[in-house]
Short mmCIF file of C-alpha atoms in Angstrom, two decimals:
data_model
loop_
_atom_site.label_atom_id
_atom_site.label_comp_id
_atom_site.label_asym_id
_atom_site.label_seq_id
_atom_site.Cartn_x
_atom_site.Cartn_y
_atom_site.Cartn_z
CA SER A 24 205.77 98.04 -7.66
CA PRO A 25 208.38 100.80 -8.26
CA LEU A 26 208.52 99.72 -11.88
CA GLY A 27 204.79 100.03 -12.30
CA LEU A 28 204.43 96.37 -13.37
CA GLY A 29 202.20 95.14 -10.60
CA ASP A 30 203.16 92.97 -7.50
CA ALA A 31 206.26 90.88 -7.75
CA LEU A 32 206.11 87.21 -6.99
CA PRO A 33 208.85 85.77 -4.83
CA ILE A 34 210.15 82.38 -6.26
CA ALA A 35 213.16 80.18 -5.97
CA ALA A 36 213.56 78.67 -9.47
CA ALA A 37 216.25 76.16 -8.55
CA HIS A 38 214.13 74.58 -5.66
CA GLY A 39 210.68 75.10 -7.28
CA ARG A 40 209.32 77.33 -4.60
CA GLY A 41 206.52 79.49 -5.43
CA ILE A 42 206.54 78.11 -9.06
CA ASN A 43 202.91 76.77 -8.84
CA HIS A 44 201.54 80.09 -7.56
CA MET A 45 203.41 81.81 -10.37
CA LEU A 46 201.90 79.61 -12.96
CA GLN A 47 198.47 79.91 -11.61
CA GLU A 48 198.75 83.69 -11.63
CA ALA A 49 200.18 83.71 -15.21
CA LEU A 50 197.68 81.25 -16.68
CA GLY A 51 194.68 82.76 -14.74
CA ILE A 52 194.17 85.43 -17.29
CA PHE A 53 193.38 82.92 -20.10
CA PRO A 54 189.71 81.99 -20.69
CA LYS A 55 188.73 78.49 -19.68
CA ASP A 56 187.46 76.08 -22.39
CA ASN A 57 183.98 74.59 -22.44
CA ALA A 58 185.03 71.40 -20.70
CA GLU A 59 186.45 73.11 -17.86
CA GLU A 60 183.38 75.36 -17.41
CA GLU A 61 181.10 72.50 -17.48
CA GLY A 62 183.04 70.80 -14.82
CA GLU A 63 183.24 73.66 -12.50
CA GLY A 64 181.81 73.09 -9.02
CA GLU A 65 181.94 69.24 -9.49
CA PRO A 66 184.03 67.25 -7.12
CA ALA A 67 187.44 66.40 -8.26
CA SER A 68 187.25 62.83 -6.77
CA GLU A 69 184.67 60.45 -5.25
CA GLU A 70 183.66 60.93 -1.84
CA VAL A 71 185.64 58.98 0.71
CA ALA A 72 183.84 56.79 3.10
CA GLU A 73 184.44 57.23 6.75
CA GLY A 74 187.51 55.31 7.95
CA GLU A 75 188.84 54.90 4.51
CA GLU A 76 192.07 56.35 3.28
CA PRO A 77 191.77 59.08 0.59
CA THR A 78 192.92 58.19 -2.82
CA ARG A 79 196.49 59.62 -3.52
CA ILE A 80 197.92 60.56 -6.85
CA PRO A 81 200.49 57.99 -7.63
CA GLY A 82 203.71 58.41 -9.55
CA PRO A 83 204.54 56.45 -12.66
CA SER A 84 203.00 53.06 -12.14
CA GLU A 85 203.25 49.71 -13.78
CA LYS A 86 200.05 50.38 -15.74
CA ASP A 87 201.48 53.38 -17.46
CA GLY A 88 204.01 51.30 -19.17
CA ILE A 89 207.75 51.54 -18.40
CA LYS A 90 209.06 55.13 -18.30
CA ILE A 91 212.77 55.10 -19.13
CA ALA A 92 214.87 58.26 -18.47
CA ILE A 93 218.01 58.05 -20.61
CA ILE A 94 220.70 60.25 -18.96
CA GLY A 95 224.43 60.98 -19.35
CA ARG A 96 227.00 63.50 -20.26
CA PRO A 97 226.61 65.42 -23.58
CA ASN A 98 227.47 63.51 -26.75
CA VAL A 99 227.26 60.13 -25.01
CA GLY A 100 224.76 58.81 -27.64
CA LYS A 101 221.41 59.22 -25.92
CA SER A 102 219.44 60.47 -28.90
CA THR A 103 221.21 57.94 -31.19
CA LEU A 104 220.13 55.14 -28.91
CA ILE A 105 216.50 56.35 -28.87
CA ASN A 106 216.63 56.49 -32.74
CA THR A 107 217.95 52.90 -32.85
CA LEU A 108 215.18 51.66 -30.39
CA LEU A 109 212.45 53.32 -32.50
CA GLY A 110 213.96 52.15 -35.80
CA GLU A 111 213.54 55.70 -37.17
CA GLU A 112 215.28 59.07 -36.78
CA ARG A 113 212.80 60.88 -34.43
CA VAL A 114 215.22 62.66 -32.21
CA ILE A 115 217.99 65.14 -33.54
CA ALA A 116 221.39 63.69 -33.02
CA PHE A 117 224.40 65.77 -34.07
CA ASP A 118 228.18 65.41 -33.37
CA MET A 119 227.95 68.74 -31.38
CA PRO A 120 227.61 68.12 -27.57
CA GLY A 121 224.34 69.19 -25.89
CA THR A 122 222.19 69.27 -29.10
CA THR A 123 219.18 68.26 -27.09
CA ARG A 124 218.08 70.98 -24.81
CA ASP A 125 214.69 69.94 -23.56
CA ALA A 126 213.57 66.64 -22.25
CA ILE A 127 211.60 64.70 -25.04
CA GLU A 128 209.07 61.89 -24.22
CA ILE A 129 208.42 59.42 -27.02
CA ASP A 130 205.99 56.49 -26.64
CA PHE A 131 206.51 53.09 -28.43
CA GLU A 132 205.73 49.43 -28.07
CA ARG A 133 208.05 46.47 -28.32
CA ASP A 134 206.94 42.80 -28.01
CA GLY A 135 203.51 43.85 -26.60
CA ARG A 136 204.97 46.15 -23.93
CA LYS A 137 204.59 49.84 -23.65
CA TYR A 138 207.47 52.23 -23.06
CA THR A 139 208.04 55.90 -22.82
CA LEU A 140 211.56 57.08 -23.62
CA ILE A 141 212.60 60.30 -22.06
CA ASP A 142 215.61 61.88 -23.81
CA THR A 143 217.16 64.57 -21.73
CA ALA A 144 219.97 67.22 -22.32
CA GLY A 145 223.27 66.04 -21.10
CA LEU A 146 224.39 67.05 -17.57
CA ARG A 147 227.61 69.14 -17.70
CA LYS A 148 230.19 69.63 -14.89
CA ARG A 149 228.87 71.99 -12.23
CA GLY A 150 231.86 74.21 -12.75
CA LYS A 151 230.84 74.75 -16.29
CA VAL A 152 227.13 75.45 -15.87
CA PHE A 153 227.11 79.27 -16.35
CA GLU A 154 224.35 80.08 -18.87
CA ALA A 155 220.63 79.96 -17.91
CA ILE A 156 219.87 77.55 -20.64
CA GLU A 157 222.30 75.09 -19.24
CA LYS A 158 220.85 75.28 -15.68
CA PHE A 159 217.52 74.65 -17.18
CA SER A 160 218.92 71.53 -18.84
CA VAL A 161 220.15 70.25 -15.59
CA ILE A 162 216.77 70.78 -13.90
CA LYS A 163 214.94 69.04 -16.72
CA THR A 164 217.34 65.96 -16.38
CA LEU A 165 216.73 65.72 -12.65
CA GLN A 166 212.89 66.08 -13.23
CA ALA A 167 213.08 63.27 -15.83
CA ILE A 168 214.82 60.98 -13.42
CA GLU A 169 212.24 61.53 -10.78
CA ALA A 170 209.42 60.94 -13.40
CA SER A 171 210.79 57.60 -14.49
CA ASN A 172 210.60 54.06 -13.44
CA VAL A 173 214.01 52.92 -14.76
CA VAL A 174 217.04 55.14 -15.39
CA LEU A 175 219.32 54.19 -18.12
CA LEU A 176 222.67 55.66 -17.31
CA MET A 177 224.83 55.88 -20.54
CA ILE A 178 228.65 56.24 -20.25
CA ASP A 179 231.02 57.11 -23.19
CA ALA A 180 233.50 54.20 -23.53
CA GLN A 181 235.87 56.46 -25.43
CA ALA A 182 236.17 58.83 -22.58
CA GLU A 183 237.28 58.40 -18.92
CA VAL A 184 234.53 57.58 -16.37
CA SER A 185 234.27 61.07 -14.78
CA GLU A 186 233.44 62.42 -11.47
CA GLN A 187 230.21 63.85 -13.11
CA ASP A 188 229.09 60.34 -14.06
CA ALA A 189 229.48 59.37 -10.42
CA HIS A 190 227.51 62.51 -9.38
CA ILE A 191 224.56 61.64 -11.84
CA ALA A 192 224.56 58.02 -10.56
CA GLY A 193 224.47 59.18 -7.01
CA PHE A 194 221.46 61.33 -7.52
CA VAL A 195 219.69 58.35 -9.39
CA LEU A 196 220.43 56.23 -6.21
CA GLU A 197 219.00 58.88 -3.93
CA THR A 198 215.71 58.94 -5.76
CA GLY A 199 215.45 55.20 -5.41
CA ARG A 200 214.93 54.52 -9.22
CA ALA A 201 215.97 51.27 -10.80
CA VAL A 202 219.21 51.50 -12.84
CA VAL A 203 220.58 49.88 -15.91
CA VAL A 204 224.10 51.00 -17.18
CA ALA A 205 225.04 51.15 -20.84
CA ILE A 206 228.54 51.68 -21.92
CA ASN A 207 228.28 53.12 -25.39
CA LYS A 208 230.79 53.23 -28.36
CA TRP A 209 232.17 49.92 -27.24
CA ASP A 210 232.77 48.79 -30.78
CA GLY A 211 235.56 51.31 -31.28
CA LEU A 212 237.86 50.12 -28.61
CA ASP A 213 240.63 47.42 -28.62
CA SER A 214 241.12 44.86 -25.89
CA ASP A 215 243.45 47.03 -23.77
CA GLN A 216 241.02 50.07 -23.82
CA ARG A 217 238.10 47.75 -22.84
CA GLU A 218 239.95 46.48 -19.81
CA ARG A 219 240.80 50.01 -18.81
CA ILE A 220 237.19 51.16 -18.99
CA GLU A 221 235.98 48.11 -17.01
CA ARG A 222 238.62 48.94 -14.22
CA GLU A 223 237.49 52.51 -14.21
CA PHE A 224 233.88 51.54 -13.92
CA GLN A 225 234.69 49.09 -10.89
CA ARG A 226 236.83 51.75 -9.37
CA LYS A 227 234.78 54.89 -9.73
CA LEU A 228 231.24 53.55 -9.93
CA ARG A 229 231.56 50.47 -7.59
CA PHE A 230 228.36 51.46 -5.74
CA LEU A 231 226.46 50.49 -9.03
CA GLY A 232 227.73 46.98 -8.71
CA PHE A 233 224.15 45.71 -8.22
CA ALA A 234 222.99 47.24 -11.61
CA ARG A 235 223.09 45.29 -14.79
CA MET A 236 225.76 46.64 -17.21
CA HIS A 237 225.73 46.37 -20.97
CA THR A 238 228.44 47.28 -23.47
CA ILE A 239 226.65 48.55 -26.68
CA SER A 240 226.96 50.48 -29.96
CA ALA A 241 223.95 52.74 -30.13
CA LEU A 242 224.94 53.66 -33.79
CA LYS A 243 225.19 50.10 -34.88
CA GLY A 244 222.45 48.73 -32.69
CA GLN A 245 224.93 46.20 -30.99
CA GLY A 246 223.76 44.98 -27.65
CA VAL A 247 220.53 47.01 -27.71
CA LYS A 248 218.08 44.10 -27.48
CA PRO A 249 219.59 42.56 -24.25
CA LEU A 250 219.66 46.08 -22.81
CA LEU A 251 216.03 46.39 -23.20
CA LYS A 252 215.54 42.98 -21.41
CA SER A 253 217.53 44.33 -18.45
CA VAL A 254 215.27 47.46 -18.48
CA ASN A 255 212.23 45.07 -18.14
CA ALA A 256 213.95 43.03 -15.48
CA ALA A 257 214.84 46.16 -13.48
CA HIS A 258 211.22 47.45 -13.78
CA ALA A 259 209.80 44.09 -12.64
CA ALA A 260 212.04 44.07 -9.60
CA ALA A 261 211.11 47.58 -8.70
CA PHE A 262 207.31 46.73 -8.71
CA ALA A 263 207.78 43.18 -7.13
CA LYS A 264 205.32 42.58 -4.26
CA LEU A 265 206.91 40.98 -1.36
CA SER A 266 205.12 39.01 1.34
#
């Protein structure tokens, strides 16, 4: 290397190319713990009988509980909704947009069912994504969607349904995840404003007509219980076994 820093590793951060090799090189200098040393040389899985398919590593399954990725634009109320679902303030929620930078996973149980809530940084318009930290937030959000069973798309009732909302919804559909829509801050609207947002939703997000839609107030806890029921129903439909 002309800089005297050793061999450079070629990567493509946006597409994830070369990342695994880079991590292996970076982490290889650390000593292994006793458990790993004792397990060295042992097969990673059971032997596969002749004619049988090898066991594949599954994605999020029904046994893991329901993994819910809560996504939407900054300041739509994602962290507030999580705090309401948990009944305690576990996630920082300020008025400043984009407070949450990293994806945060929180496990909880409700009525005997296990859930994992994935709170993500809000996706900004592509034209406004300049800083590296914002690009990182977008990548984390897309990874959270892929790691989930059900995506809860939150929309701000006090702002117009934007092109970015449609882009986010389109990506969710491409990944094949189950979708539930929550229109937040509904309690602060009069009847005319409510009709306007419903028309906008039907016009700009008509391809989500199959998804269950709920009008909620995350701050006041209004409409949250039926929202969770729809998440359960969407998850059950996604894992239904058809003859």
